[in-house]
mmCIF file of C-alpha atoms in Angstrom:
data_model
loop_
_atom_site.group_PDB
_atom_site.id
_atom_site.type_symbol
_atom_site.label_atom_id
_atom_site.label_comp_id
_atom_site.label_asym_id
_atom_site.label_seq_id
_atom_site.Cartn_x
_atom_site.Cartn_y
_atom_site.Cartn_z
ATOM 1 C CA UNK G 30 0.000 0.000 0.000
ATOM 2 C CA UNK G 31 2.630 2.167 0.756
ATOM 3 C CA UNK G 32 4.687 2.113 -2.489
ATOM 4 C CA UNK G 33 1.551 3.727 -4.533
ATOM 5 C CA UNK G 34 1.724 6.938 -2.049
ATOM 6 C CA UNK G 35 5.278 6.929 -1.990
ATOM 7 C CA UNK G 36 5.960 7.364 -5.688
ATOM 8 C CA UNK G 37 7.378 10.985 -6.521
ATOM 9 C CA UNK G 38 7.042 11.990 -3.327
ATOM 10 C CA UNK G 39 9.946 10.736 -1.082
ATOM 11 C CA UNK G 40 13.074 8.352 -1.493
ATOM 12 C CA UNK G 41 11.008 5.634 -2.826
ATOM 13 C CA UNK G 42 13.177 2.864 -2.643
ATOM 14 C CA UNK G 43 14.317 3.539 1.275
ATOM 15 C CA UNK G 44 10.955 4.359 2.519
ATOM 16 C CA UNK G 45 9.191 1.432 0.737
ATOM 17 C CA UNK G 46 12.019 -1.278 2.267
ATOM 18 C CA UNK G 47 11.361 0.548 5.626
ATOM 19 C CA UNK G 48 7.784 0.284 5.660
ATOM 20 C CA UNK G 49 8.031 -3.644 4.638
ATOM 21 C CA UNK G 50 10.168 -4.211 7.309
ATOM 22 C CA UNK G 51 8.517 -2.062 9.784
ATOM 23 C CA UNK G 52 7.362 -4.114 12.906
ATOM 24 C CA UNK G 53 4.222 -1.493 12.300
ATOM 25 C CA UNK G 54 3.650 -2.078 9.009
ATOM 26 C CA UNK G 55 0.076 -3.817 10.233
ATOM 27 C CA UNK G 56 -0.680 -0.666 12.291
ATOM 28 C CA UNK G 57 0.361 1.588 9.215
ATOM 29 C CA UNK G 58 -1.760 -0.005 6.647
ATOM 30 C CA UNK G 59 -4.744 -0.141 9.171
ATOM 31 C CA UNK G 60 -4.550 3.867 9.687
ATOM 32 C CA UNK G 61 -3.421 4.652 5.917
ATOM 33 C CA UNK G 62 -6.527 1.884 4.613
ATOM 34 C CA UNK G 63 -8.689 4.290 7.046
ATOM 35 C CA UNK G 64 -7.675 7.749 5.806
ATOM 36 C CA UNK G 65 -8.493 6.289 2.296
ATOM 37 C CA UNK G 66 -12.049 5.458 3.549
ATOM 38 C CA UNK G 67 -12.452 8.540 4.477
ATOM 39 C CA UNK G 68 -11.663 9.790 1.341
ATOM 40 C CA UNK G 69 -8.583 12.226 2.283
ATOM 41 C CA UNK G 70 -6.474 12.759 -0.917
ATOM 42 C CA UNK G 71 -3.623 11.089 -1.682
ATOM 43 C CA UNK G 72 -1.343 14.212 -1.473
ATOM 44 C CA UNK G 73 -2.627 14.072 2.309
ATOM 45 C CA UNK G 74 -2.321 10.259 2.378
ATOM 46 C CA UNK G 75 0.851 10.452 1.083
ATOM 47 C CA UNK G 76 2.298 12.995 3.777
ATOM 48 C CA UNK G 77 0.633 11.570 6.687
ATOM 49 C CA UNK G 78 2.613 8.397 6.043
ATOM 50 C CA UNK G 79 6.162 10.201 5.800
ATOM 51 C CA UNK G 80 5.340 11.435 9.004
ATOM 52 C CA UNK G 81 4.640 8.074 10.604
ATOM 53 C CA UNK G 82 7.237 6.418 8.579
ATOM 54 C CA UNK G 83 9.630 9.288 10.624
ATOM 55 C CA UNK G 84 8.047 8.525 13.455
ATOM 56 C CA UNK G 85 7.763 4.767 13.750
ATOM 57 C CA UNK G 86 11.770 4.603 12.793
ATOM 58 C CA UNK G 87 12.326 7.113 16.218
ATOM 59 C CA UNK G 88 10.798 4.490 18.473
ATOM 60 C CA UNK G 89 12.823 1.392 16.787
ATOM 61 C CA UNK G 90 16.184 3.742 17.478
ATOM 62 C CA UNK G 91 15.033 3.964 20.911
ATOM 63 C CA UNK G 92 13.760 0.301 20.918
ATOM 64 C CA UNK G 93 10.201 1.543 22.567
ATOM 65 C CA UNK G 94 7.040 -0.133 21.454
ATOM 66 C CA UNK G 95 4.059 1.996 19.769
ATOM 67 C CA UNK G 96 2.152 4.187 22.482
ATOM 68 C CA UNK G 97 -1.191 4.390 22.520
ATOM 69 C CA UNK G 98 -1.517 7.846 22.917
ATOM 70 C CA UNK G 99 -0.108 11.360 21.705
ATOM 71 C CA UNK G 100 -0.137 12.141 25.244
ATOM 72 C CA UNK G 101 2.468 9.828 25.828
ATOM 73 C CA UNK G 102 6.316 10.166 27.084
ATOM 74 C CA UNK G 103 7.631 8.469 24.041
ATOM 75 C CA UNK G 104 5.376 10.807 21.537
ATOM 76 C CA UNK G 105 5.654 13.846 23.680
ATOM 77 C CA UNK G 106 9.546 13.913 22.983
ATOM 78 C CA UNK G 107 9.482 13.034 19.257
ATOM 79 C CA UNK G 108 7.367 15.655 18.470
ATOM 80 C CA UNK G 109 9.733 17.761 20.696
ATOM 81 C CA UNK G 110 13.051 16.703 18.455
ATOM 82 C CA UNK G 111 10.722 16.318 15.034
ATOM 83 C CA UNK G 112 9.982 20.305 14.690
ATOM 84 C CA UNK G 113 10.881 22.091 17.579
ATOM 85 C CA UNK G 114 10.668 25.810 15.662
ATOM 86 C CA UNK G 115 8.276 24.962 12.756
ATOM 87 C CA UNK G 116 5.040 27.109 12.114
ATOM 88 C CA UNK G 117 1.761 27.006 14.582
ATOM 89 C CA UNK G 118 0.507 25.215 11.017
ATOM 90 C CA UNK G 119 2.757 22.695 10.962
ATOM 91 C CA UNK G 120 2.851 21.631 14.656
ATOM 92 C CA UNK G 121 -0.729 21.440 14.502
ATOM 93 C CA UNK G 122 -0.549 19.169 11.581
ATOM 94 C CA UNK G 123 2.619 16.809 12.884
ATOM 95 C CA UNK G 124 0.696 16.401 16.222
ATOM 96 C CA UNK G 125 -2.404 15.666 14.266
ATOM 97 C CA UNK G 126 -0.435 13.121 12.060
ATOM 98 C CA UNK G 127 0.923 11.342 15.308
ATOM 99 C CA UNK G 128 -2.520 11.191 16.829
ATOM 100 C CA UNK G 129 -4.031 9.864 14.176
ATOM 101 C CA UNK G 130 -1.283 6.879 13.850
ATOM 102 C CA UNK G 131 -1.687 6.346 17.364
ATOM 103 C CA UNK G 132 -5.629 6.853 18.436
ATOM 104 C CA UNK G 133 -7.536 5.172 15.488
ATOM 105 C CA UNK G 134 -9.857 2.619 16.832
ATOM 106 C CA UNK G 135 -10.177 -0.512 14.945
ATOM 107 C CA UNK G 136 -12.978 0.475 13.120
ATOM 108 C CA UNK G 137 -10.411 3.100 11.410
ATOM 109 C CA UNK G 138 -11.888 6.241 13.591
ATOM 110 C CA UNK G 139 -10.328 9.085 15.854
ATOM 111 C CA UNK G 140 -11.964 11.071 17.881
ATOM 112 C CA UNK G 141 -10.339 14.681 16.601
ATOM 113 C CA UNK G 142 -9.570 16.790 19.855
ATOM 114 C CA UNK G 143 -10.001 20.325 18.251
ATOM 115 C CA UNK G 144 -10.520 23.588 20.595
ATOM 116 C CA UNK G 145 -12.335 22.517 23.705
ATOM 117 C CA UNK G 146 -15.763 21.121 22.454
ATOM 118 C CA UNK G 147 -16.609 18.504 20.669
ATOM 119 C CA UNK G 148 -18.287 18.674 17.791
ATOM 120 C CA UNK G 149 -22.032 16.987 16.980
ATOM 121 C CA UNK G 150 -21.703 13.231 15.752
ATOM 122 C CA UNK G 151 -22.288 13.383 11.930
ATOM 123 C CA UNK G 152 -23.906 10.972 10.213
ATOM 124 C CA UNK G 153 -22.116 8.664 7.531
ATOM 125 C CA UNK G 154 -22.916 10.997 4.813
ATOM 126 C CA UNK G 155 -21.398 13.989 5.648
ATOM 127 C CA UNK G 156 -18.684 12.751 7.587
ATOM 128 C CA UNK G 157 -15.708 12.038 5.324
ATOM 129 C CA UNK G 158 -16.165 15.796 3.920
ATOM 130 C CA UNK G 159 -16.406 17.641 6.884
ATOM 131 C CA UNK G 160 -13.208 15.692 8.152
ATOM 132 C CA UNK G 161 -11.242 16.131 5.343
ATOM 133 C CA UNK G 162 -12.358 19.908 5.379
ATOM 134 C CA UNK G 163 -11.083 20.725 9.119
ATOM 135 C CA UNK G 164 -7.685 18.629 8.288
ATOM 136 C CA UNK G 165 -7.828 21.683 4.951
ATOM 137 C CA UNK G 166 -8.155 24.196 7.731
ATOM 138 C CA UNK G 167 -5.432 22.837 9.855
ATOM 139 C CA UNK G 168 -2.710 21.600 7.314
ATOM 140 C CA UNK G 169 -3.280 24.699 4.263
ATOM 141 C CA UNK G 170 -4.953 27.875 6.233
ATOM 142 C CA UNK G 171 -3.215 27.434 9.191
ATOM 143 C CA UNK G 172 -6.760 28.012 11.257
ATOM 144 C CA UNK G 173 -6.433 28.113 15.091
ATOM 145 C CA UNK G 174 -7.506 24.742 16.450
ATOM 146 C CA UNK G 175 -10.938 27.085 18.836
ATOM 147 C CA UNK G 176 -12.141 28.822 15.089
ATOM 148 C CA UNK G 177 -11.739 24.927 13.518
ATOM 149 C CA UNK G 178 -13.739 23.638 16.070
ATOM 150 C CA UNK G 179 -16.097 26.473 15.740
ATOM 151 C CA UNK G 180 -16.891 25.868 12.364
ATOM 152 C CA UNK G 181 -17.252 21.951 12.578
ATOM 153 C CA UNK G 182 -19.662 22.301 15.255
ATOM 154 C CA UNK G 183 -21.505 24.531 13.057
ATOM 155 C CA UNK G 184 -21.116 22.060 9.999
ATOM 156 C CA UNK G 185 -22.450 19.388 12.445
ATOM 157 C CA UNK G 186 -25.760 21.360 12.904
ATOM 158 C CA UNK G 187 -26.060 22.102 9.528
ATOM 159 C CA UNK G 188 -25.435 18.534 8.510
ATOM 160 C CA UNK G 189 -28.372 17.188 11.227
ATOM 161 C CA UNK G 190 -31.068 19.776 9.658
ATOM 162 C CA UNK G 191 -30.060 18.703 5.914
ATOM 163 C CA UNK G 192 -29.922 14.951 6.565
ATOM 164 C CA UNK G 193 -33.817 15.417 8.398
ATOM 165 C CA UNK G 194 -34.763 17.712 4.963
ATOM 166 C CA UNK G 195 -33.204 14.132 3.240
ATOM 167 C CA UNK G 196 -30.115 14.889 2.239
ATOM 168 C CA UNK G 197 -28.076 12.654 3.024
ATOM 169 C CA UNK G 198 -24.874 13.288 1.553
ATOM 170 C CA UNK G 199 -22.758 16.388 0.809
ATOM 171 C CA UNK G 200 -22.482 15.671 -3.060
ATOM 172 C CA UNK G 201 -26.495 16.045 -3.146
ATOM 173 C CA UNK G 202 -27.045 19.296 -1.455
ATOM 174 C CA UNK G 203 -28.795 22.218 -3.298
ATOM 175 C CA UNK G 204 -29.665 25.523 -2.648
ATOM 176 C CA UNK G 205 -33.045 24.995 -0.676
ATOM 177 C CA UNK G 206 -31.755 23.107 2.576
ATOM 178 C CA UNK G 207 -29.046 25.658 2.967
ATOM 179 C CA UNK G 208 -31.371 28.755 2.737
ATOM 180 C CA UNK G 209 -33.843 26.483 5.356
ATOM 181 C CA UNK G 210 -31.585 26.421 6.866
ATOM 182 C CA UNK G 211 -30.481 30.137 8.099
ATOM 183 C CA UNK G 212 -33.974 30.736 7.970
ATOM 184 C CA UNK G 213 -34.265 28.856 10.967
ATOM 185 C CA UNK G 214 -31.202 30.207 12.912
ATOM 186 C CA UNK G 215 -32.317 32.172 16.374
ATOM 187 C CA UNK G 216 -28.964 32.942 16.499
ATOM 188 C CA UNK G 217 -27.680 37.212 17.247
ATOM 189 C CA UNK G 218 -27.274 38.265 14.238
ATOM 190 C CA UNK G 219 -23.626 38.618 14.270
ATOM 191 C CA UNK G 220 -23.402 34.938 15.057
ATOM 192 C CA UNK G 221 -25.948 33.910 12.695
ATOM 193 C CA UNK G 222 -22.903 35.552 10.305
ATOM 194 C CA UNK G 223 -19.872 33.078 11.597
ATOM 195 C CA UNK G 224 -22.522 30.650 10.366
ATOM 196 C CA UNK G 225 -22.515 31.791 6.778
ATOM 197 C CA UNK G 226 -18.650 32.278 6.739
ATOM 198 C CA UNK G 227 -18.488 28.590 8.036
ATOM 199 C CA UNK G 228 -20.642 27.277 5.239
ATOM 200 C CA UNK G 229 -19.726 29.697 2.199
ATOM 201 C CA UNK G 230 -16.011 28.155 3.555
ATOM 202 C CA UNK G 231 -17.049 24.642 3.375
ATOM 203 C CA UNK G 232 -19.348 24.464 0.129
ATOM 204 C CA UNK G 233 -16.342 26.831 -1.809
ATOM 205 C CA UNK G 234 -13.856 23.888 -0.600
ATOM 206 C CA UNK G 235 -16.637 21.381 -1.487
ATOM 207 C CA UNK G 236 -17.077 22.676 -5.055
ATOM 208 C CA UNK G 237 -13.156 23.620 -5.863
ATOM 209 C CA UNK G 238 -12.134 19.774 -4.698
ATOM 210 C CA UNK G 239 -14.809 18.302 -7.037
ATOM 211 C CA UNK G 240 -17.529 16.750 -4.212
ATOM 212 C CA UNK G 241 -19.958 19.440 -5.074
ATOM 213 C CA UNK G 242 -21.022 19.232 -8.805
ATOM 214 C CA UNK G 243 -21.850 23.442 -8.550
ATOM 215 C CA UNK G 244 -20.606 26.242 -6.178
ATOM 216 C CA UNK G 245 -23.537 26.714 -3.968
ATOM 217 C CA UNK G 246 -22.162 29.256 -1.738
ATOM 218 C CA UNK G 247 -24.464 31.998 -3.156
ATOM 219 C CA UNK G 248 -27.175 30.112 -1.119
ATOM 220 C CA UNK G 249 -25.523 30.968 2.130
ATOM 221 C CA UNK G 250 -27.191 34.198 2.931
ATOM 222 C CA UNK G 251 -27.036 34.572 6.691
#
């Protein structure tokens, strides 16, 4: 699996021996089949395993096992060594990358800790979009993890009142649950507008990566 992500993108020959003798190779192609699932890009794909590839060859030069957490001693001084003076951006995403490799359950999920809340539970068809949307924010914009978690709390709402108008994924939304749906908001006005910068954010993303067949943002009139 690795080798197709690995192509043009890194020492090929070096990382792919690596990962088939990696003691994690298992654990790697469990998280990487997952990430797939979820429809994350293979750019994405493709950098998420350098990092764990980097990672997972740290703890066999210290001869530790895999932790089960980011939290952990082992983890907690990798990511200390791995980018000590990087960018907010990029700590935020190499954390991210070593949580994920860590913390996905066996049915290929992670619960994402971003800001302090948590945001609604999504339903299947909504899900892969709205996570591969906040990892957008977090990896390319650079968004501080409280305004990521802002906005996919919002996208969870807005997801439960399309998928009870019957839409139940994000490549069949049109204009009319969207416009329901700020018509509804009881919001202060000037929140009810963080609401239409969230979605006129998410369907633009949406549209430009090809999982919306029209730009629908026009809709979002808050």
């Amino acid at each position: 699996m690795f080798a197709r992500y690995c192509a043009g993108r890194c020492p090929a020959t070096d990382y792919v021996q690596r990962y088939r003798g990696s003691p994690h190779k298992a654990r790697l192609d469990h998280v990487t089949a997952s990430l797939v699932a979820h429809r994350y890009g293979e750019a994405v794909v493709a950098q998420h395993l350098r990092e764990w590839m980097r990672f997972t060859s740290y703890l066999e030069a210290q001869g530790g096992a895999l932790p089960s957490s980011v939290h952990a001693p082992e983890a907690q001084a990798y990511l200390a060594q791995r980018l000590p003076h990087g960018s907010a951006s990029r700590r935020r995403f190499l954390r991210a990358s070593v949580r994920i490799l860590l913390e996905t359950d066996e049915r290929g999920h992670v619960r994402r800790r971003v800001g302090t809340a948590l945001a609604p539970t999504l339903g299947v068809g909504f899900e892969p979009e709205v996570h591969a949307y906040r990892l957008f924010l977090h990896e390319h914009r650079g968004l501080a993890g409280r305004t990521v978690g802002r906005r996919a709390r919002q996208l969870g709402q807005f997801a439960a009142f399309a998928e009870q108008a019957g839409v139940s994924t994000v490549a069949h939304l049109h204009a009319a649950p969207i416009q329901q749906f700020f018509a509804q908001l009881t919001q202060a006005p000037v929140t009810r507008l963080t609401y239409g910068v969230t979605l006129r954010s998410f369907l633009r993303w949406a549209f430009v990566e090809g999982r919306l067949a029209r730009d629908l943002t026009a809709a979002t009139i808050a």
